[in-house]
Amino acid sequence: MSKTPTTLLLEHHLKALKLPTFLRDYASAGAVCSQERADYPTYLFRLAERELIDRERRATERRIKEAAFPVLKTIETFDFAAQVSLNEPLVRELLRGEYIGKRENLLLVGNPGTGKTHLATALGFAACSQGKRVRFTTTTGLVTQLLEQRETRTLQRLHKQLERLDVLILDELGYVPFSKAGAELLFDVVSRAYERTSLIVTTNLPFENWTEVLGSERLTGALLDRLTHRVHILEANGQSYRLTDAKRRLKRK
Ligand code: ADP
Ligand code: MG
């Protein structure tokens, strides 16, 4: 079908209005609607609905990309039977994301390989799908970035970016101790996030050992005070999934 001046102009306007789904579907939806003898509002409604669904999907994809998950893991691939110590009903409830509206924090504690990073990613993924802005980072990665941006006097910019988030995931607190300056900068992030952004922290360390990585007892106390004021704690005390998986594969050989 050759394009009339009207359709050419229509396509131009739809592009200018940033309605790509209208642009893609107006002709085919029109054909379907005329066949069904659907009225004009039905035609418009169908197009508007598709546009809205597509827009939300693109926004979710963008949020997932911006969250910078190291590997995209969701709850569908998490095997609760392999980690029986974990409170599954609590995980399911948290996936609904109400804690984010209440600015509550999550703390995932457990030995290496018990699925903490997997769960933190799955929770972050769920939050992205619910329209939330999320960022995933290792705790050491964030501290390095904070130290670097302090050097180049761009720390405020980083703080502004972090303040725009709904959820900040700090993975692996506890493997590497921080310098005094690093620990103070981390404390600054936690205290700015207090009652503003939900933090999801994963760690292999019980509270009494946090001083080992943060250095000062006073700073550790103040950080824990803010982090745990409104917190849900998920504990995984089972076997390492990696280890069990490797053993299972070795046995099969
Ligand atoms: P942690 O962060 O606690 O060290 P990870 O989340 O990195 O552990 O888990 C290690 C690997 O094992 C990952 O590939 C993860 O997807 C997988 N894994 C761990 N626990 C489970 C589980 N219960 N079900 C499915 N996969 C799991
Ligand atoms: Mg991990």
PDB file of C-alpha atoms in Angstrom, residues 4-240:
ATOM      1  CA  THR A   4      -0.703   8.929   1.379  1.00  0.00           C
ATOM      2  CA  PRO A   5       0.395  12.382   2.545  1.00  0.00           C
ATOM      3  CA  THR A   6      -1.751  11.849   5.628  1.00  0.00           C
ATOM      4  CA  THR A   7      -0.091   8.571   6.614  1.00  0.00           C
ATOM      5  CA  LEU A   8       3.327  10.067   5.957  1.00  0.00           C
ATOM      6  CA  LEU A   9       2.519  12.962   8.257  1.00  0.00           C
ATOM      7  CA  LEU A  10       0.949  10.628  10.799  1.00  0.00           C
ATOM      8  CA  GLU A  11       4.126   8.550  10.899  1.00  0.00           C
ATOM      9  CA  HIS A  12       6.206  11.666  11.303  1.00  0.00           C
ATOM     10  CA  HIS A  13       4.037  12.833  14.210  1.00  0.00           C
ATOM     11  CA  LEU A  14       4.065   9.428  15.917  1.00  0.00           C
ATOM     12  CA  LYS A  15       7.855   9.455  15.740  1.00  0.00           C
ATOM     13  CA  ALA A  16       8.002  12.988  17.088  1.00  0.00           C
ATOM     14  CA  LEU A  17       5.665  11.993  19.916  1.00  0.00           C
ATOM     15  CA  LYS A  18       7.873   8.955  20.617  1.00  0.00           C
ATOM     16  CA  LEU A  19       5.137   6.379  20.135  1.00  0.00           C
ATOM     17  CA  PRO A  20       7.046   3.546  18.402  1.00  0.00           C
ATOM     18  CA  THR A  21       4.393   0.913  19.045  1.00  0.00           C
ATOM     19  CA  PHE A  22       1.635   3.105  17.586  1.00  0.00           C
ATOM     20  CA  LEU A  23       3.880   3.618  14.581  1.00  0.00           C
ATOM     21  CA  ARG A  24       4.593  -0.089  14.171  1.00  0.00           C
ATOM     22  CA  ASP A  25       1.029  -1.311  14.731  1.00  0.00           C
ATOM     23  CA  TYR A  26      -1.422   1.371  13.620  1.00  0.00           C
ATOM     24  CA  ALA A  27      -1.930  -0.126  10.164  1.00  0.00           C
ATOM     25  CA  SER A  28      -2.206  -3.796  11.211  1.00  0.00           C
ATOM     26  CA  ALA A  29      -4.400  -2.963  14.221  1.00  0.00           C
ATOM     27  CA  GLY A  30      -6.557  -0.846  11.915  1.00  0.00           C
ATOM     28  CA  ALA A  31      -7.010  -3.782   9.561  1.00  0.00           C
ATOM     29  CA  VAL A  32      -7.969  -6.095  12.427  1.00  0.00           C
ATOM     30  CA  CYS A  33     -10.382  -3.571  13.914  1.00  0.00           C
ATOM     31  CA  SER A  34     -12.153  -2.916  10.650  1.00  0.00           C
ATOM     32  CA  GLN A  35     -12.525  -6.631  10.090  1.00  0.00           C
ATOM     33  CA  GLU A  36     -14.018  -6.999  13.569  1.00  0.00           C
ATOM     34  CA  ARG A  37     -16.070  -3.850  13.088  1.00  0.00           C
ATOM     35  CA  ALA A  38     -14.582  -2.529  16.303  1.00  0.00           C
ATOM     36  CA  ASP A  39     -15.312   1.120  17.057  1.00  0.00           C
ATOM     37  CA  TYR A  40     -12.743   3.952  17.082  1.00  0.00           C
ATOM     38  CA  PRO A  41     -12.214   4.009  20.849  1.00  0.00           C
ATOM     39  CA  THR A  42     -11.456   0.260  20.769  1.00  0.00           C
ATOM     40  CA  TYR A  43      -8.887   0.808  18.041  1.00  0.00           C
ATOM     41  CA  LEU A  44      -7.220   3.624  19.962  1.00  0.00           C
ATOM     42  CA  PHE A  45      -7.403   1.735  23.222  1.00  0.00           C
ATOM     43  CA  ARG A  46      -5.645  -1.331  21.767  1.00  0.00           C
ATOM     44  CA  LEU A  47      -2.818   0.757  20.406  1.00  0.00           C
ATOM     45  CA  ALA A  48      -2.460   2.767  23.612  1.00  0.00           C
ATOM     46  CA  GLU A  49      -2.385  -0.386  25.684  1.00  0.00           C
ATOM     47  CA  ARG A  50       0.347  -1.961  23.565  1.00  0.00           C
ATOM     48  CA  GLU A  51       2.353   1.244  23.677  1.00  0.00           C
ATOM     49  CA  LEU A  52       2.113   1.292  27.463  1.00  0.00           C
ATOM     50  CA  ILE A  53       3.126  -2.375  27.846  1.00  0.00           C
ATOM     51  CA  ASP A  54       6.090  -1.934  25.493  1.00  0.00           C
ATOM     52  CA  ARG A  55       7.170   1.223  27.283  1.00  0.00           C
ATOM     53  CA  GLU A  56       7.095  -0.485  30.673  1.00  0.00           C
ATOM     54  CA  ARG A  57       9.051  -3.435  29.319  1.00  0.00           C
ATOM     55  CA  ARG A  58      11.731  -1.147  27.873  1.00  0.00           C
ATOM     56  CA  ALA A  59      11.939   0.792  31.136  1.00  0.00           C
ATOM     57  CA  THR A  60      12.387  -2.439  33.101  1.00  0.00           C
ATOM     58  CA  GLU A  61      15.114  -3.570  30.695  1.00  0.00           C
ATOM     59  CA  ARG A  62      16.838  -0.218  31.125  1.00  0.00           C
ATOM     60  CA  ARG A  63      16.651  -0.440  34.916  1.00  0.00           C
ATOM     61  CA  ILE A  64      18.091  -3.972  34.839  1.00  0.00           C
ATOM     62  CA  LYS A  65      20.973  -2.766  32.678  1.00  0.00           C
ATOM     63  CA  GLU A  66      21.612   0.201  34.945  1.00  0.00           C
ATOM     64  CA  ALA A  67      21.577  -2.053  38.017  1.00  0.00           C
ATOM     65  CA  ALA A  68      24.768  -3.701  36.684  1.00  0.00           C
ATOM     66  CA  PHE A  69      24.160  -7.184  38.044  1.00  0.00           C
ATOM     67  CA  PRO A  70      27.301  -9.311  37.581  1.00  0.00           C
ATOM     68  CA  VAL A  71      25.198 -12.260  36.387  1.00  0.00           C
ATOM     69  CA  LEU A  72      21.450 -12.083  35.960  1.00  0.00           C
ATOM     70  CA  LYS A  73      19.901 -14.547  38.418  1.00  0.00           C
ATOM     71  CA  THR A  74      16.257 -14.817  39.318  1.00  0.00           C
ATOM     72  CA  ILE A  75      14.286 -16.662  41.954  1.00  0.00           C
ATOM     73  CA  GLU A  76      13.076 -19.176  39.345  1.00  0.00           C
ATOM     74  CA  THR A  77      16.514 -20.805  39.283  1.00  0.00           C
ATOM     75  CA  PHE A  78      16.956 -20.766  43.068  1.00  0.00           C
ATOM     76  CA  ASP A  79      16.538 -24.196  44.656  1.00  0.00           C
ATOM     77  CA  PHE A  80      15.151 -23.692  48.158  1.00  0.00           C
ATOM     78  CA  ALA A  81      15.459 -27.422  48.873  1.00  0.00           C
ATOM     79  CA  ALA A  82      19.241 -27.044  48.589  1.00  0.00           C
ATOM     80  CA  GLN A  83      19.269 -24.384  51.324  1.00  0.00           C
ATOM     81  CA  VAL A  84      16.784 -25.573  53.943  1.00  0.00           C
ATOM     82  CA  SER A  85      18.007 -23.192  56.669  1.00  0.00           C
ATOM     83  CA  LEU A  86      16.776 -20.245  54.602  1.00  0.00           C
ATOM     84  CA  ASN A  87      13.406 -18.691  55.496  1.00  0.00           C
ATOM     85  CA  GLU A  88      11.593 -19.231  52.188  1.00  0.00           C
ATOM     86  CA  PRO A  89       8.315 -17.491  53.164  1.00  0.00           C
ATOM     87  CA  LEU A  90      10.318 -14.381  54.113  1.00  0.00           C
ATOM     88  CA  VAL A  91      12.204 -14.467  50.789  1.00  0.00           C
ATOM     89  CA  ARG A  92       8.876 -14.754  48.923  1.00  0.00           C
ATOM     90  CA  GLU A  93       7.443 -11.856  50.884  1.00  0.00           C
ATOM     91  CA  LEU A  94      10.510  -9.695  50.253  1.00  0.00           C
ATOM     92  CA  LEU A  95      10.313 -10.385  46.526  1.00  0.00           C
ATOM     93  CA  ARG A  96       7.039  -8.449  46.558  1.00  0.00           C
ATOM     94  CA  GLY A  97       9.100  -5.378  47.402  1.00  0.00           C
ATOM     95  CA  GLU A  98       7.076  -3.770  50.194  1.00  0.00           C
ATOM     96  CA  TYR A  99      10.255  -3.318  52.222  1.00  0.00           C
ATOM     97  CA  ILE A 100      11.455  -0.824  49.612  1.00  0.00           C
ATOM     98  CA  GLY A 101       8.504   1.496  50.167  1.00  0.00           C
ATOM     99  CA  LYS A 102       9.209   1.309  53.894  1.00  0.00           C
ATOM    100  CA  ARG A 103      12.937   1.995  53.335  1.00  0.00           C
ATOM    101  CA  GLU A 104      13.818  -1.167  55.195  1.00  0.00           C
ATOM    102  CA  ASN A 105      17.141  -2.933  54.738  1.00  0.00           C
ATOM    103  CA  LEU A 106      17.971  -6.565  54.087  1.00  0.00           C
ATOM    104  CA  LEU A 107      20.915  -8.421  55.457  1.00  0.00           C
ATOM    105  CA  LEU A 108      21.893 -11.754  53.923  1.00  0.00           C
ATOM    106  CA  VAL A 109      24.256 -13.641  56.180  1.00  0.00           C
ATOM    107  CA  GLY A 110      25.883 -16.984  55.503  1.00  0.00           C
ATOM    108  CA  ASN A 111      28.926 -18.968  54.536  1.00  0.00           C
ATOM    109  CA  PRO A 112      30.432 -18.728  51.055  1.00  0.00           C
ATOM    110  CA  GLY A 113      28.424 -20.485  48.371  1.00  0.00           C
ATOM    111  CA  THR A 114      25.085 -20.415  50.183  1.00  0.00           C
ATOM    112  CA  GLY A 115      23.374 -18.342  47.495  1.00  0.00           C
ATOM    113  CA  LYS A 116      23.604 -14.861  49.004  1.00  0.00           C
ATOM    114  CA  THR A 117      24.666 -13.147  45.781  1.00  0.00           C
ATOM    115  CA  HIS A 118      22.078 -15.147  43.846  1.00  0.00           C
ATOM    116  CA  LEU A 119      19.317 -14.054  46.233  1.00  0.00           C
ATOM    117  CA  ALA A 120      20.458 -10.427  46.344  1.00  0.00           C
ATOM    118  CA  THR A 121      20.405 -10.369  42.524  1.00  0.00           C
ATOM    119  CA  ALA A 122      16.972 -12.015  42.400  1.00  0.00           C
ATOM    120  CA  LEU A 123      15.623  -9.431  44.860  1.00  0.00           C
ATOM    121  CA  GLY A 124      17.196  -6.629  42.826  1.00  0.00           C
ATOM    122  CA  PHE A 125      15.747  -8.051  39.614  1.00  0.00           C
ATOM    123  CA  ALA A 126      12.278  -8.189  41.185  1.00  0.00           C
ATOM    124  CA  ALA A 127      12.660  -4.572  42.311  1.00  0.00           C
ATOM    125  CA  CYS A 128      13.606  -3.496  38.743  1.00  0.00           C
ATOM    126  CA  SER A 129      10.428  -5.151  37.470  1.00  0.00           C
ATOM    127  CA  GLN A 130       8.471  -3.178  40.057  1.00  0.00           C
ATOM    128  CA  GLY A 131       9.798   0.106  38.675  1.00  0.00           C
ATOM    129  CA  LYS A 132      12.531   0.630  41.244  1.00  0.00           C
ATOM    130  CA  ARG A 133      16.000   1.981  40.582  1.00  0.00           C
ATOM    131  CA  VAL A 134      18.604  -0.511  41.700  1.00  0.00           C
ATOM    132  CA  ARG A 135      22.371  -0.708  41.709  1.00  0.00           C
ATOM    133  CA  PHE A 136      24.464  -3.768  42.437  1.00  0.00           C
ATOM    134  CA  THR A 137      28.061  -3.404  43.550  1.00  0.00           C
ATOM    135  CA  THR A 138      30.525  -5.314  45.646  1.00  0.00           C
ATOM    136  CA  THR A 139      31.279  -3.491  48.859  1.00  0.00           C
ATOM    137  CA  THR A 140      34.974  -3.287  48.012  1.00  0.00           C
ATOM    138  CA  GLY A 141      34.106  -2.071  44.499  1.00  0.00           C
ATOM    139  CA  LEU A 142      32.056   0.749  45.972  1.00  0.00           C
ATOM    140  CA  VAL A 143      34.720   1.676  48.508  1.00  0.00           C
ATOM    141  CA  THR A 144      37.369   1.774  45.761  1.00  0.00           C
ATOM    142  CA  GLN A 145      35.117   4.006  43.696  1.00  0.00           C
ATOM    143  CA  LEU A 146      34.459   6.278  46.678  1.00  0.00           C
ATOM    144  CA  LEU A 147      38.184   6.632  47.348  1.00  0.00           C
ATOM    145  CA  GLU A 148      38.907   7.324  43.674  1.00  0.00           C
ATOM    146  CA  GLN A 149      36.160   9.891  43.309  1.00  0.00           C
ATOM    147  CA  ARG A 150      37.319  11.611  46.475  1.00  0.00           C
ATOM    148  CA  GLU A 151      40.755  11.937  44.852  1.00  0.00           C
ATOM    149  CA  THR A 152      39.275  13.551  41.756  1.00  0.00           C
ATOM    150  CA  ARG A 153      36.840  15.652  43.798  1.00  0.00           C
ATOM    151  CA  THR A 154      33.788  14.047  42.192  1.00  0.00           C
ATOM    152  CA  LEU A 155      32.484  12.419  45.345  1.00  0.00           C
ATOM    153  CA  GLN A 156      29.365  14.582  45.481  1.00  0.00           C
ATOM    154  CA  ARG A 157      28.386  13.398  42.024  1.00  0.00           C
ATOM    155  CA  LEU A 158      28.597   9.781  43.171  1.00  0.00           C
ATOM    156  CA  HIS A 159      26.560  10.541  46.287  1.00  0.00           C
ATOM    157  CA  LYS A 160      23.897  12.186  44.111  1.00  0.00           C
ATOM    158  CA  GLN A 161      23.748   9.071  41.903  1.00  0.00           C
ATOM    159  CA  LEU A 162      23.425   6.832  44.933  1.00  0.00           C
ATOM    160  CA  GLU A 163      20.726   9.021  46.430  1.00  0.00           C
ATOM    161  CA  ARG A 164      18.565   8.544  43.368  1.00  0.00           C
ATOM    162  CA  LEU A 165      18.432   4.796  43.977  1.00  0.00           C
ATOM    163  CA  ASP A 166      15.612   2.896  45.629  1.00  0.00           C
ATOM    164  CA  VAL A 167      17.799  -0.126  46.343  1.00  0.00           C
ATOM    165  CA  LEU A 168      21.559  -0.324  46.749  1.00  0.00           C
ATOM    166  CA  ILE A 169      23.020  -3.831  46.886  1.00  0.00           C
ATOM    167  CA  LEU A 170      26.354  -4.121  48.688  1.00  0.00           C
ATOM    168  CA  ASP A 171      27.698  -7.576  48.013  1.00  0.00           C
ATOM    169  CA  GLU A 172      30.389  -9.378  49.993  1.00  0.00           C
ATOM    170  CA  LEU A 173      31.021  -7.286  53.036  1.00  0.00           C
ATOM    171  CA  GLY A 174      33.672  -9.022  55.048  1.00  0.00           C
ATOM    172  CA  TYR A 175      36.154 -10.581  52.665  1.00  0.00           C
ATOM    173  CA  VAL A 176      38.514  -7.615  52.505  1.00  0.00           C
ATOM    174  CA  PRO A 177      39.191  -5.177  55.369  1.00  0.00           C
ATOM    175  CA  PHE A 178      38.930  -1.479  54.548  1.00  0.00           C
ATOM    176  CA  SER A 179      41.384   1.325  55.168  1.00  0.00           C
ATOM    177  CA  LYS A 180      40.294   3.911  57.724  1.00  0.00           C
ATOM    178  CA  ALA A 181      39.302   6.342  54.964  1.00  0.00           C
ATOM    179  CA  GLY A 182      37.496   3.559  53.087  1.00  0.00           C
ATOM    180  CA  ALA A 183      35.497   2.538  56.157  1.00  0.00           C
ATOM    181  CA  GLU A 184      34.508   6.160  56.799  1.00  0.00           C
ATOM    182  CA  LEU A 185      33.351   6.651  53.225  1.00  0.00           C
ATOM    183  CA  LEU A 186      31.300   3.458  53.430  1.00  0.00           C
ATOM    184  CA  PHE A 187      29.758   4.656  56.662  1.00  0.00           C
ATOM    185  CA  ASP A 188      28.861   7.894  54.899  1.00  0.00           C
ATOM    186  CA  VAL A 189      26.968   5.952  52.202  1.00  0.00           C
ATOM    187  CA  VAL A 190      25.101   3.860  54.783  1.00  0.00           C
ATOM    188  CA  SER A 191      24.174   6.892  56.791  1.00  0.00           C
ATOM    189  CA  ARG A 192      22.954   8.872  53.767  1.00  0.00           C
ATOM    190  CA  ALA A 193      20.885   5.861  52.718  1.00  0.00           C
ATOM    191  CA  TYR A 194      19.260   5.697  56.135  1.00  0.00           C
ATOM    192  CA  GLU A 195      15.465   6.030  55.753  1.00  0.00           C
ATOM    193  CA  ARG A 196      15.900   6.985  52.099  1.00  0.00           C
ATOM    194  CA  THR A 197      17.265   3.991  50.168  1.00  0.00           C
ATOM    195  CA  SER A 198      16.949   0.298  50.997  1.00  0.00           C
ATOM    196  CA  LEU A 199      20.287  -1.429  51.380  1.00  0.00           C
ATOM    197  CA  ILE A 200      20.763  -5.121  50.668  1.00  0.00           C
ATOM    198  CA  VAL A 201      24.002  -6.257  52.258  1.00  0.00           C
ATOM    199  CA  THR A 202      25.452  -9.736  51.876  1.00  0.00           C
ATOM    200  CA  THR A 203      28.106 -10.932  54.269  1.00  0.00           C
ATOM    201  CA  ASN A 204      29.818 -14.017  55.626  1.00  0.00           C
ATOM    202  CA  LEU A 205      30.550 -12.220  58.901  1.00  0.00           C
ATOM    203  CA  PRO A 206      28.501 -12.354  62.100  1.00  0.00           C
ATOM    204  CA  PHE A 207      27.964  -8.890  63.624  1.00  0.00           C
ATOM    205  CA  GLU A 208      30.585  -9.350  66.329  1.00  0.00           C
ATOM    206  CA  ASN A 209      33.272  -9.642  63.647  1.00  0.00           C
ATOM    207  CA  TRP A 210      32.378  -6.546  61.622  1.00  0.00           C
ATOM    208  CA  THR A 211      34.977  -4.496  63.477  1.00  0.00           C
ATOM    209  CA  GLU A 212      37.609  -6.670  61.779  1.00  0.00           C
ATOM    210  CA  VAL A 213      36.778  -5.197  58.374  1.00  0.00           C
ATOM    211  CA  LEU A 214      35.655  -1.739  59.443  1.00  0.00           C
ATOM    212  CA  GLY A 215      38.497  -1.087  61.864  1.00  0.00           C
ATOM    213  CA  SER A 216      37.006   1.167  64.499  1.00  0.00           C
ATOM    214  CA  GLU A 217      34.538  -0.193  67.028  1.00  0.00           C
ATOM    215  CA  ARG A 218      32.735   3.124  67.256  1.00  0.00           C
ATOM    216  CA  LEU A 219      32.253   3.365  63.503  1.00  0.00           C
ATOM    217  CA  THR A 220      31.083  -0.271  63.336  1.00  0.00           C
ATOM    218  CA  GLY A 221      28.558   0.422  66.101  1.00  0.00           C
ATOM    219  CA  ALA A 222      27.224   3.512  64.341  1.00  0.00           C
ATOM    220  CA  LEU A 223      27.031   1.730  60.980  1.00  0.00           C
ATOM    221  CA  LEU A 224      25.229  -1.298  62.428  1.00  0.00           C
ATOM    222  CA  ASP A 225      22.872   1.005  64.282  1.00  0.00           C
ATOM    223  CA  ARG A 226      21.679   2.581  61.028  1.00  0.00           C
ATOM    224  CA  LEU A 227      21.754  -0.596  58.989  1.00  0.00           C
ATOM    225  CA  THR A 228      19.826  -2.703  61.470  1.00  0.00           C
ATOM    226  CA  HIS A 229      17.288  -0.146  62.717  1.00  0.00           C
ATOM    227  CA  ARG A 230      14.756  -1.507  60.215  1.00  0.00           C
ATOM    228  CA  VAL A 231      16.136  -4.732  58.856  1.00  0.00           C
ATOM    229  CA  HIS A 232      15.082  -8.165  57.665  1.00  0.00           C
ATOM    230  CA  ILE A 233      17.751 -10.765  58.229  1.00  0.00           C
ATOM    231  CA  LEU A 234      18.029 -13.801  55.982  1.00  0.00           C
ATOM    232  CA  GLU A 235      20.394 -16.487  57.164  1.00  0.00           C
ATOM    233  CA  ALA A 236      21.739 -19.374  55.120  1.00  0.00           C
ATOM    234  CA  ASN A 237      23.764 -21.783  57.164  1.00  0.00           C
ATOM    235  CA  GLY A 238      23.760 -24.794  54.887  1.00  0.00           C
ATOM    236  CA  GLN A 239      26.422 -26.318  52.718  1.00  0.00           C
ATOM    237  CA  SER A 240      28.060 -24.391  49.917  1.00  0.00           C
TER     238      SER A 240
END
